[in-house]
mmCIF file of N, CA and C in Angstrom:
data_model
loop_
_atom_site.group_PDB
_atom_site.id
_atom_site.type_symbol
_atom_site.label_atom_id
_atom_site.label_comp_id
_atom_site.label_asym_id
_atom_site.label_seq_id
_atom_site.Cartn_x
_atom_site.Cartn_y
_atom_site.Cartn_z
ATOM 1 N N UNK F 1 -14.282 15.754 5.482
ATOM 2 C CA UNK F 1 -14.815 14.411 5.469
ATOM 3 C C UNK F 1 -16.279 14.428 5.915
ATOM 4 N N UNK F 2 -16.831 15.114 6.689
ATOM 5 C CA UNK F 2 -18.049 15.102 7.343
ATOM 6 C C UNK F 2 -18.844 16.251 6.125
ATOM 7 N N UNK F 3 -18.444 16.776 5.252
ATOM 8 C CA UNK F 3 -19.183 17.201 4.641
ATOM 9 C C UNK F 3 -19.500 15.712 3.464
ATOM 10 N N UNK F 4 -18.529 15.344 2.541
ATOM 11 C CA UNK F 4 -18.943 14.223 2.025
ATOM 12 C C UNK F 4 -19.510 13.241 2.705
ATOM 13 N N UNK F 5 -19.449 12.891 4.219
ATOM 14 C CA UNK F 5 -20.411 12.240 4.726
ATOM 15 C C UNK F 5 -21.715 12.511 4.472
ATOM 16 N N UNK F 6 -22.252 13.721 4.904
ATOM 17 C CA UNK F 6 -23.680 14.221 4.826
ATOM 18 C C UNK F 6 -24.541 14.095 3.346
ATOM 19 N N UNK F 7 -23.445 13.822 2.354
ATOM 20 C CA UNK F 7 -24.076 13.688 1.009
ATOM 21 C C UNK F 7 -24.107 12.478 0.337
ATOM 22 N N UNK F 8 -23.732 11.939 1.409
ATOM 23 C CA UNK F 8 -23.872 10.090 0.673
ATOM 24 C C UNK F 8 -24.589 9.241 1.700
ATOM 25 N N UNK F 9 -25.380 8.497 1.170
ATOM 26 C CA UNK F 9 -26.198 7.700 1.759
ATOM 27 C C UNK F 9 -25.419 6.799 2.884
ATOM 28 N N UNK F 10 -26.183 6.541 4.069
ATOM 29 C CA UNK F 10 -26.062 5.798 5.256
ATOM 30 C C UNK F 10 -24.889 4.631 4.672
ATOM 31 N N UNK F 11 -25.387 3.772 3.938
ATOM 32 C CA UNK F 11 -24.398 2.704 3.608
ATOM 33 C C UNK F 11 -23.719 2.533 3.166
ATOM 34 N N UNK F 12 -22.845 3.629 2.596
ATOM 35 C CA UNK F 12 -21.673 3.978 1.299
ATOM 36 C C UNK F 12 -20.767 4.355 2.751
ATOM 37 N N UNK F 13 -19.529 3.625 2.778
ATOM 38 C CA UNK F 13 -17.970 3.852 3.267
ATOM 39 C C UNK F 13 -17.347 4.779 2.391
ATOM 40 N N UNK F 14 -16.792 5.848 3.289
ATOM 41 C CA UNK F 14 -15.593 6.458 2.332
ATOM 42 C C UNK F 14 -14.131 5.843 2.398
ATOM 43 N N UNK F 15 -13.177 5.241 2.019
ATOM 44 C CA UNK F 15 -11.751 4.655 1.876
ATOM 45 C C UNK F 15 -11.274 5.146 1.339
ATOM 46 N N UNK F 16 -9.800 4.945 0.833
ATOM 47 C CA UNK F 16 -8.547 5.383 0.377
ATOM 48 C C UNK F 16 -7.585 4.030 -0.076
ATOM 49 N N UNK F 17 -7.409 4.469 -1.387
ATOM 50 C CA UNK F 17 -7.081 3.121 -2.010
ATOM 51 C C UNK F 17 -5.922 3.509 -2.641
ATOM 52 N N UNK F 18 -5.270 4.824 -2.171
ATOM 53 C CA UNK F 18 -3.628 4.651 -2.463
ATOM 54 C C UNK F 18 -2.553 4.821 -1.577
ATOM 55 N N UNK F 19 -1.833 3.577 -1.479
ATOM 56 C CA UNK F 19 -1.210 2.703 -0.535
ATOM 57 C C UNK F 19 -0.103 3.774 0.114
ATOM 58 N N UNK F 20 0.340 4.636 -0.536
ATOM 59 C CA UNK F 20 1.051 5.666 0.114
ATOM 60 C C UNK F 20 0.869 6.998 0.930
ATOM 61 N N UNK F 21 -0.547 7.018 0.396
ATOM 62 C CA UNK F 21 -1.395 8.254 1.381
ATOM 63 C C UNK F 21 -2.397 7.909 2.309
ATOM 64 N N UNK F 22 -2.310 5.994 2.580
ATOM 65 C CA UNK F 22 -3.132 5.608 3.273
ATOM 66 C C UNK F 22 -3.441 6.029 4.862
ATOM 67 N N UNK F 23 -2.311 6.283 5.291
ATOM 68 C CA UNK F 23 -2.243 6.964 6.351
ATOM 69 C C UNK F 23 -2.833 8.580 6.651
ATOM 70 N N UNK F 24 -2.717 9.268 5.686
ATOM 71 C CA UNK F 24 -2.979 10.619 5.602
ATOM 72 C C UNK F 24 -4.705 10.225 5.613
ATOM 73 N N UNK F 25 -5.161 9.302 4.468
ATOM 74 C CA UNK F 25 -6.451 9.077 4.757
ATOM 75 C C UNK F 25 -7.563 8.425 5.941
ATOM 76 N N UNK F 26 -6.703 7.662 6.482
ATOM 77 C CA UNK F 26 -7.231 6.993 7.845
ATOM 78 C C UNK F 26 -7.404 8.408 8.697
ATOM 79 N N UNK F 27 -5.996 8.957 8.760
ATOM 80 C CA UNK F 27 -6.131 10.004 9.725
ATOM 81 C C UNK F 27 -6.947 10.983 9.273
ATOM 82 N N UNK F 28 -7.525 11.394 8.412
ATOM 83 C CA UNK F 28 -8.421 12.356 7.884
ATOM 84 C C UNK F 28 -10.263 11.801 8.551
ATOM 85 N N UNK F 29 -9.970 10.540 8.332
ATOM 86 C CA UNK F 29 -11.484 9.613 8.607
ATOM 87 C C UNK F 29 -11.978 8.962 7.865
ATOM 88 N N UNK F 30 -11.092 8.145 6.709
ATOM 89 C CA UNK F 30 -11.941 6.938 5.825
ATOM 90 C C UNK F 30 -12.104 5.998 6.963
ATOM 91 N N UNK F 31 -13.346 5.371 6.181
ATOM 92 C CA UNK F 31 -13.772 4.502 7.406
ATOM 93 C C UNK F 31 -12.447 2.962 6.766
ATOM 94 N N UNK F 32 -11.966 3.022 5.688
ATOM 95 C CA UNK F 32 -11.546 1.815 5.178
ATOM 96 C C UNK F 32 -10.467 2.167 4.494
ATOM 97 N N UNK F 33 -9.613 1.109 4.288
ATOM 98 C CA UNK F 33 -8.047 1.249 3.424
ATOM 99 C C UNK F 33 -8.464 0.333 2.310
ATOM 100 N N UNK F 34 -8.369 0.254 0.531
ATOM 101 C CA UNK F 34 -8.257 -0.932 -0.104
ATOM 102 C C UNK F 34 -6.714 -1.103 -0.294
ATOM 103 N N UNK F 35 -6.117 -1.906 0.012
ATOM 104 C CA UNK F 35 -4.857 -2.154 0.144
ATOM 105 C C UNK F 35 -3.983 -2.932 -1.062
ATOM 106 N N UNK F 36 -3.084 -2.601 -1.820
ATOM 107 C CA UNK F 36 -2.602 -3.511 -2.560
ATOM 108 C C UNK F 36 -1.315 -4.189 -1.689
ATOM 109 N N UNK F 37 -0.446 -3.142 -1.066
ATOM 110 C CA UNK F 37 0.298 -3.691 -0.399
ATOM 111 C C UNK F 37 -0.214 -4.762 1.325
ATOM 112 N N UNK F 38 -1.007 -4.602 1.801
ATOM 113 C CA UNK F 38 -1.572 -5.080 2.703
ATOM 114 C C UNK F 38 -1.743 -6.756 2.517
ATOM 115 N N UNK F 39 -1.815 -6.920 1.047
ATOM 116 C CA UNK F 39 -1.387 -8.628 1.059
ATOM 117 C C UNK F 39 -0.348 -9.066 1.108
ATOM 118 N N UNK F 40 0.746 -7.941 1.180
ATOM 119 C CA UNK F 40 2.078 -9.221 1.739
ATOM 120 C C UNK F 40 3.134 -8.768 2.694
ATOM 121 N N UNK F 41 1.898 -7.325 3.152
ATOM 122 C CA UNK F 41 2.495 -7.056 4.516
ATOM 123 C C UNK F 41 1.376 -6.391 5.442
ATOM 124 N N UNK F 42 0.753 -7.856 6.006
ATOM 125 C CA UNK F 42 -0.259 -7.196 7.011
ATOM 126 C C UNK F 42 0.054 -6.684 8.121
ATOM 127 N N UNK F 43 1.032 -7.037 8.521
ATOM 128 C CA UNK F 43 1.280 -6.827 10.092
ATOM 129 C C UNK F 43 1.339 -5.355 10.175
ATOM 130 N N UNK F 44 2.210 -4.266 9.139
ATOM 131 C CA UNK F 44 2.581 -3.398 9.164
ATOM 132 C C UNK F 44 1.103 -2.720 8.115
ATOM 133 N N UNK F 45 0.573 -3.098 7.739
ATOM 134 C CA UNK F 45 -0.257 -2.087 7.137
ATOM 135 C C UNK F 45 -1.508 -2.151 8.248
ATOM 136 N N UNK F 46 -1.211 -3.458 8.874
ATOM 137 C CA UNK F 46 -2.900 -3.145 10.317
ATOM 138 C C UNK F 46 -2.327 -2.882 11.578
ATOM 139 N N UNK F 47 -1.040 -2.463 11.447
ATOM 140 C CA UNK F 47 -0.210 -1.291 12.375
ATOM 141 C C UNK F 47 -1.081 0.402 11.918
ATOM 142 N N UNK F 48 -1.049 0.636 10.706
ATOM 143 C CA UNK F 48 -1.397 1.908 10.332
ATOM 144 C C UNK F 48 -3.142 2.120 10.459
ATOM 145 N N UNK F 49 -3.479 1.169 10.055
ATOM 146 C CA UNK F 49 -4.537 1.170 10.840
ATOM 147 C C UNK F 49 -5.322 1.169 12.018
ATOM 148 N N UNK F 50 -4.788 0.422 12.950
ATOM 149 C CA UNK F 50 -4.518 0.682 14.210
ATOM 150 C C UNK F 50 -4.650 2.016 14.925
ATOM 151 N N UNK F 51 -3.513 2.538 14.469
ATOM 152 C CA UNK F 51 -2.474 3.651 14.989
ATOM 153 C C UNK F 51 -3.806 4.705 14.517
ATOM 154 N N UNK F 52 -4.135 5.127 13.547
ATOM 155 C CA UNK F 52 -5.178 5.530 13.318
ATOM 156 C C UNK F 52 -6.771 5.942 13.634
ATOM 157 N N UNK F 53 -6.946 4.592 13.828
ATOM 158 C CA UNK F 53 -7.952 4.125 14.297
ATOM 159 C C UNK F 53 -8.185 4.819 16.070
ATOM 160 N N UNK F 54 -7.245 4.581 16.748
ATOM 161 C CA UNK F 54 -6.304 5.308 17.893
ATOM 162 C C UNK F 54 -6.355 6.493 17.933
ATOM 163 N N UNK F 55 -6.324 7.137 16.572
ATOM 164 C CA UNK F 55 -6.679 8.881 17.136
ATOM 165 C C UNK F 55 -4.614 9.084 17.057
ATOM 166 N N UNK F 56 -4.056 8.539 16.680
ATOM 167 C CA UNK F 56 -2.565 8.498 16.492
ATOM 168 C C UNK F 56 -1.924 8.558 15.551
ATOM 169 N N UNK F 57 -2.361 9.898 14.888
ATOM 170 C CA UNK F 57 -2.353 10.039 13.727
ATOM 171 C C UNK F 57 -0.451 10.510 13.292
ATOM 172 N N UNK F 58 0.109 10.853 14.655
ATOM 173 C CA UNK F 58 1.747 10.588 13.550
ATOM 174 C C UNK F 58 2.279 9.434 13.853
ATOM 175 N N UNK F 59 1.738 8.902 14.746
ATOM 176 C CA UNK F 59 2.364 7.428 14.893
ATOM 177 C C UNK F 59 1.934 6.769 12.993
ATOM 178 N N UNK F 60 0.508 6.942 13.454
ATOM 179 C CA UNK F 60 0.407 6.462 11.325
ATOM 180 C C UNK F 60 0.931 6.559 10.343
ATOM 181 N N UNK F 61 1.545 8.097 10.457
ATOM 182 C CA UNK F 61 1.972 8.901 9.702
ATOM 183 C C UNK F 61 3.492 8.342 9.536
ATOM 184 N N UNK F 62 4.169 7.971 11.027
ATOM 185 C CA UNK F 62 5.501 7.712 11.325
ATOM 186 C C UNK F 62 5.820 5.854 10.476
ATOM 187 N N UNK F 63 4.909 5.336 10.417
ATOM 188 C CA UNK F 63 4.889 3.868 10.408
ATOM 189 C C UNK F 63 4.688 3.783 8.744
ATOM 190 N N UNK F 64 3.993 4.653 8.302
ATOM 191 C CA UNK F 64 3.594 4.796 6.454
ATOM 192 C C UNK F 64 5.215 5.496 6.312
ATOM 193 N N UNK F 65 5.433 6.369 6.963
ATOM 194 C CA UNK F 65 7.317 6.790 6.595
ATOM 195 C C UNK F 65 7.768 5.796 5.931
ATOM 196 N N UNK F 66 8.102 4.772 7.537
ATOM 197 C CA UNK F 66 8.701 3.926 7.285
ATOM 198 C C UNK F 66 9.009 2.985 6.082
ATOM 199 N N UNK F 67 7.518 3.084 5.160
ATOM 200 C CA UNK F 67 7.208 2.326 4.034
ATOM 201 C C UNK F 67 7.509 3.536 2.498
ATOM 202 N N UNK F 68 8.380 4.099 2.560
ATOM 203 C CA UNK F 68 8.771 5.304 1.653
ATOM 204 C C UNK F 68 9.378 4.397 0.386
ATOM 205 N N UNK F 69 10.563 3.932 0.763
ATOM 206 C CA UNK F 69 10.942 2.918 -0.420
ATOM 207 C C UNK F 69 10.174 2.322 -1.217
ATOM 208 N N UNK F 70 9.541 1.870 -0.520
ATOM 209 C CA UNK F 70 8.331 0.847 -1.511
ATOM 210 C C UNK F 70 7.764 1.872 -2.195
ATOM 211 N N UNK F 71 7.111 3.500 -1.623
ATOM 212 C CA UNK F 71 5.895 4.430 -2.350
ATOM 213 C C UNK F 71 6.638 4.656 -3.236
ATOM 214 N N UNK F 72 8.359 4.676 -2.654
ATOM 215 C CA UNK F 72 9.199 5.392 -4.366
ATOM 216 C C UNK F 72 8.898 4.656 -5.497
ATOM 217 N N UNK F 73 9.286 3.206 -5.382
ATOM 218 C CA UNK F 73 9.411 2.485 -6.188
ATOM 219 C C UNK F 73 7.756 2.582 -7.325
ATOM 220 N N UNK F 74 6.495 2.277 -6.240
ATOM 221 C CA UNK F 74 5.481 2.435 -6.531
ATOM 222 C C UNK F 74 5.316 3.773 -7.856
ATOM 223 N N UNK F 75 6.050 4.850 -7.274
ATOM 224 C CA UNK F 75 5.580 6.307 -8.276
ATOM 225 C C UNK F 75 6.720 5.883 -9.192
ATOM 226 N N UNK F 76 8.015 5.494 -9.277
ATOM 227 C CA UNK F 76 9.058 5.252 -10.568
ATOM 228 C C UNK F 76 8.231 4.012 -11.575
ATOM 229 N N UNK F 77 7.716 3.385 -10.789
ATOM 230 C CA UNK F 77 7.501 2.042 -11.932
ATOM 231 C C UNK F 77 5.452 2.390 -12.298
ATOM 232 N N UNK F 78 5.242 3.470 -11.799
ATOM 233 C CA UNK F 78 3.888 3.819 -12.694
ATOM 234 C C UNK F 78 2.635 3.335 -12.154
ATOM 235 N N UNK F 79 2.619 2.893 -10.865
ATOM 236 C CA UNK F 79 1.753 2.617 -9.272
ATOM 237 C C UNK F 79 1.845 1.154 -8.688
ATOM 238 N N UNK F 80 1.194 0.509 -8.111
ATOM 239 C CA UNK F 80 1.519 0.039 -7.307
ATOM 240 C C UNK F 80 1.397 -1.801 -7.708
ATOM 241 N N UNK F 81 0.846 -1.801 -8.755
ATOM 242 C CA UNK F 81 0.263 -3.559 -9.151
ATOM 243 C C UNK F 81 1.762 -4.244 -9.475
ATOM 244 N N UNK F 82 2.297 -3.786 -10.517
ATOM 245 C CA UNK F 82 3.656 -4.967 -11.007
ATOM 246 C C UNK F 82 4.603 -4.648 -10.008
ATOM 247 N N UNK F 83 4.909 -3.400 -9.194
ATOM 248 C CA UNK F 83 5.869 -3.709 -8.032
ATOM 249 C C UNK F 83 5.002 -4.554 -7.394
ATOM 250 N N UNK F 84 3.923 -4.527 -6.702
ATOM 251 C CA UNK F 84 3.463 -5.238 -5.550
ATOM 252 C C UNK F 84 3.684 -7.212 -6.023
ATOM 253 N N UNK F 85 3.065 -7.488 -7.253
ATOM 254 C CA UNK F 85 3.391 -8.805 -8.185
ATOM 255 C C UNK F 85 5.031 -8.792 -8.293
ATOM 256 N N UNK F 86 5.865 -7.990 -8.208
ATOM 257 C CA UNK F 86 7.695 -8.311 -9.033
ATOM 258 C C UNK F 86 7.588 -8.791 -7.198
ATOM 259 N N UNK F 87 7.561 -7.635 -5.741
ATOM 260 C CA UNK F 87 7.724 -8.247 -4.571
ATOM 261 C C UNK F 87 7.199 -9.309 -3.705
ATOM 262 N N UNK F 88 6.092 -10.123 -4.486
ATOM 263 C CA UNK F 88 5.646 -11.060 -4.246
ATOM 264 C C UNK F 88 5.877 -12.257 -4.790
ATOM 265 N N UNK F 89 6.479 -11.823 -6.069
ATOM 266 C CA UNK F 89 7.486 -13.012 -6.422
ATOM 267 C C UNK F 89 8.879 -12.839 -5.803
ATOM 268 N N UNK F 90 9.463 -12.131 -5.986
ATOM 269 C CA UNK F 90 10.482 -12.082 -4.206
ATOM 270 C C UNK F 90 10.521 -12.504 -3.579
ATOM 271 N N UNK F 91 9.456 -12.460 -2.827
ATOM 272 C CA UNK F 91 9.383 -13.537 -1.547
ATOM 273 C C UNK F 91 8.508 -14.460 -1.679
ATOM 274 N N UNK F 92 8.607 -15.457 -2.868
ATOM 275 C CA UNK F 92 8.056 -16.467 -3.193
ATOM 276 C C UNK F 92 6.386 -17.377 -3.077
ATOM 277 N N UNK F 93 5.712 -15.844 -3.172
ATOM 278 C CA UNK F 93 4.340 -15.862 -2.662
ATOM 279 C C UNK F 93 3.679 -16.171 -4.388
ATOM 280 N N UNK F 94 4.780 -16.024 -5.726
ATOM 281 C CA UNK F 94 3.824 -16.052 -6.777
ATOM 282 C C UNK F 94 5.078 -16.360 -7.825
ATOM 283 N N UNK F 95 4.542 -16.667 -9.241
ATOM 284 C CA UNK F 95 5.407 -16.925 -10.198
ATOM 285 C C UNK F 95 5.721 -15.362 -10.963
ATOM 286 N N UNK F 96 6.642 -15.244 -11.440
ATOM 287 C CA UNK F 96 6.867 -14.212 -12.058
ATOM 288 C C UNK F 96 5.832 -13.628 -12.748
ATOM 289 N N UNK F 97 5.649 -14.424 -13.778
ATOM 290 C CA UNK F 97 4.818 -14.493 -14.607
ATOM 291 C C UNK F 97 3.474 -14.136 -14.608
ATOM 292 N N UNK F 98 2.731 -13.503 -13.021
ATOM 293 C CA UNK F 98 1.652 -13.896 -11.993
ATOM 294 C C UNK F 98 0.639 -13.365 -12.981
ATOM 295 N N UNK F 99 0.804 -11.741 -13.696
ATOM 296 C CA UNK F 99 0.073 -10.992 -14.365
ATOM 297 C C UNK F 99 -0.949 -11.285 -15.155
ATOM 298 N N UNK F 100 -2.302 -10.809 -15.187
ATOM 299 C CA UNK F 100 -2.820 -11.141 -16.373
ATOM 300 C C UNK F 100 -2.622 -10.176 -17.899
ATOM 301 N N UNK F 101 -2.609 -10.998 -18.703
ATOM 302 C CA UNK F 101 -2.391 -10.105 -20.048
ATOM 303 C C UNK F 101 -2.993 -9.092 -20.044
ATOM 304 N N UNK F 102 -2.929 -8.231 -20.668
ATOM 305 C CA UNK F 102 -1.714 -7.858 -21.300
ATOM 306 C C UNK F 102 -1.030 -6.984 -20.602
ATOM 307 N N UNK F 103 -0.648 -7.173 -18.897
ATOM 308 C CA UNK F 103 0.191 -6.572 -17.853
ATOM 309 C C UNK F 103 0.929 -7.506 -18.324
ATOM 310 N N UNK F 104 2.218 -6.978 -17.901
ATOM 311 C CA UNK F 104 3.783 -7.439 -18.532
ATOM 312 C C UNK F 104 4.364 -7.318 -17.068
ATOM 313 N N UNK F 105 4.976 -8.245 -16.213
ATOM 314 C CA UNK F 105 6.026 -8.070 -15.255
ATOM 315 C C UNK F 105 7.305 -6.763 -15.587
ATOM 316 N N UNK F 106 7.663 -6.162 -14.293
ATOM 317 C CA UNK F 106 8.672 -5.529 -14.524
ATOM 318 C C UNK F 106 9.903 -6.274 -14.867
ATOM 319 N N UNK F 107 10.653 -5.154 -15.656
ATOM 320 C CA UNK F 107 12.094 -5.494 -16.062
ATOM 321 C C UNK F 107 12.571 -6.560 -15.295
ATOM 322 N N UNK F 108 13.843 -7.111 -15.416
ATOM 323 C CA UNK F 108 14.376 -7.564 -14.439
ATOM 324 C C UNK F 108 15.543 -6.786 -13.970
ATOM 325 N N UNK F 109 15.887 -5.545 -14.037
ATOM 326 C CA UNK F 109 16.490 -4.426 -13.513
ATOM 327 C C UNK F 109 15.773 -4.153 -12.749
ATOM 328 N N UNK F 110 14.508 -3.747 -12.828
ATOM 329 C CA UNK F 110 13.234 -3.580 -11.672
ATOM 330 C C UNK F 110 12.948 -3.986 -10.523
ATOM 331 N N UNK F 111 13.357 -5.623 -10.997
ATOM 332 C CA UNK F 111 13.310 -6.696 -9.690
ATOM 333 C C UNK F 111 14.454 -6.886 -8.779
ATOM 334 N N UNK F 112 15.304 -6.595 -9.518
ATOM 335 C CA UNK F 112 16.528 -6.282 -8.401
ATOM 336 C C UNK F 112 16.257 -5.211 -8.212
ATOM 337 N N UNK F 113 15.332 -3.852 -8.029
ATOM 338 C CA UNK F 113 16.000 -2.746 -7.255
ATOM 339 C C UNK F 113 14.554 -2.800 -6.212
ATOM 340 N N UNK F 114 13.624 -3.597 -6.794
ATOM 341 C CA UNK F 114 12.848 -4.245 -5.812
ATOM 342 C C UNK F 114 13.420 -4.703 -4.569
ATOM 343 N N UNK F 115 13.919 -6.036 -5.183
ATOM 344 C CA UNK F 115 14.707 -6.946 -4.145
ATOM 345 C C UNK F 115 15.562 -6.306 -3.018
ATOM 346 N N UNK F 116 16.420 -5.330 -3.322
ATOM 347 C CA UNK F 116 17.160 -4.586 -3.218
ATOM 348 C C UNK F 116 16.433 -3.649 -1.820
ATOM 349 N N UNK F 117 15.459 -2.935 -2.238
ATOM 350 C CA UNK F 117 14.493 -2.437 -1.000
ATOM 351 C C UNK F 117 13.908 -3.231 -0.244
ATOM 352 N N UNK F 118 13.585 -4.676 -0.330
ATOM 353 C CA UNK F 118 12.607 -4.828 0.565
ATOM 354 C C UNK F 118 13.975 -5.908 1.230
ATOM 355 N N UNK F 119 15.321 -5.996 0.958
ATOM 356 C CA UNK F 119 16.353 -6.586 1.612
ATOM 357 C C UNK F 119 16.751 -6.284 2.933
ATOM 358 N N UNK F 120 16.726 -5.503 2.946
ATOM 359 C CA UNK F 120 17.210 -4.389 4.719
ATOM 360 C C UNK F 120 16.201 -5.108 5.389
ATOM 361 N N UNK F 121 15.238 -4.568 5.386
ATOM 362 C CA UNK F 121 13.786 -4.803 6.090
ATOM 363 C C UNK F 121 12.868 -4.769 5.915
ATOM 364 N N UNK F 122 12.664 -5.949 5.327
ATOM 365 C CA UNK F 122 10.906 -6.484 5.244
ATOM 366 C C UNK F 122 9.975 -5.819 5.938
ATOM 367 N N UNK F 123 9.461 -5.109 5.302
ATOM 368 C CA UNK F 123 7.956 -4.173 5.908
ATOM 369 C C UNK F 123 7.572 -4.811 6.919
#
């Protein structure tokens, strides 16, 4: 990380913008997370940040675990946008439909195995 530091200008942040290795990247030293999941579960994604931030890097590590279901789902359904849109219509934050063209909502087999994971325990 401190070598790509030295080669980019003063005002350029380095981040990590995939939601399942976000932790691995905090703990490495992005200065920033872009989060898809972080809009409909802050508490637990500015836990990992935190924890991080802290120099607590398996606590980060331990707390992104925790969020495994969701990364599965994320790598089966092809990354992270129409799960994050199918679980936000789930929990009634959006209409199914939320997508812009020509993104297509997942199945509705999808959404139940959505539903299905984030049932136990809500991130």
């Amino acid at each position: 990380m401190q070598s790509l530091r030295r080669q980019l200008p003063a005002g350029v942040s380095i981040g990590i913008s995939g939601d399942a290795c976000a932790a691995d990247g905090l703990n490495a030293g992005c200065a920033v997370w872009y989060s898809v999941c972080g809009g409909l579960f802050p508490n637990v994604a500015q836990e990992i940040v935190a924890a991080a931030r802290r120099g607590e890097a398996q606590r980060a590590t331990a707390i992104s675990a925790r969020l495994e279901p969701l990364w599965m789902l994320f790598r089966k359904y092809g990354g992270s946008l129409r799960v994050t849109a199918a679980a936000a219509t789930i929990l009634g934050m959006c209409a199914e439909d939320c997508l812009p063209r020509p993104l297509l909502p997942l199945s509705p087999e999808a959404f139940s195995e959505i539903a299905e994971t984030l049932r136990p325990s809500e991130p």
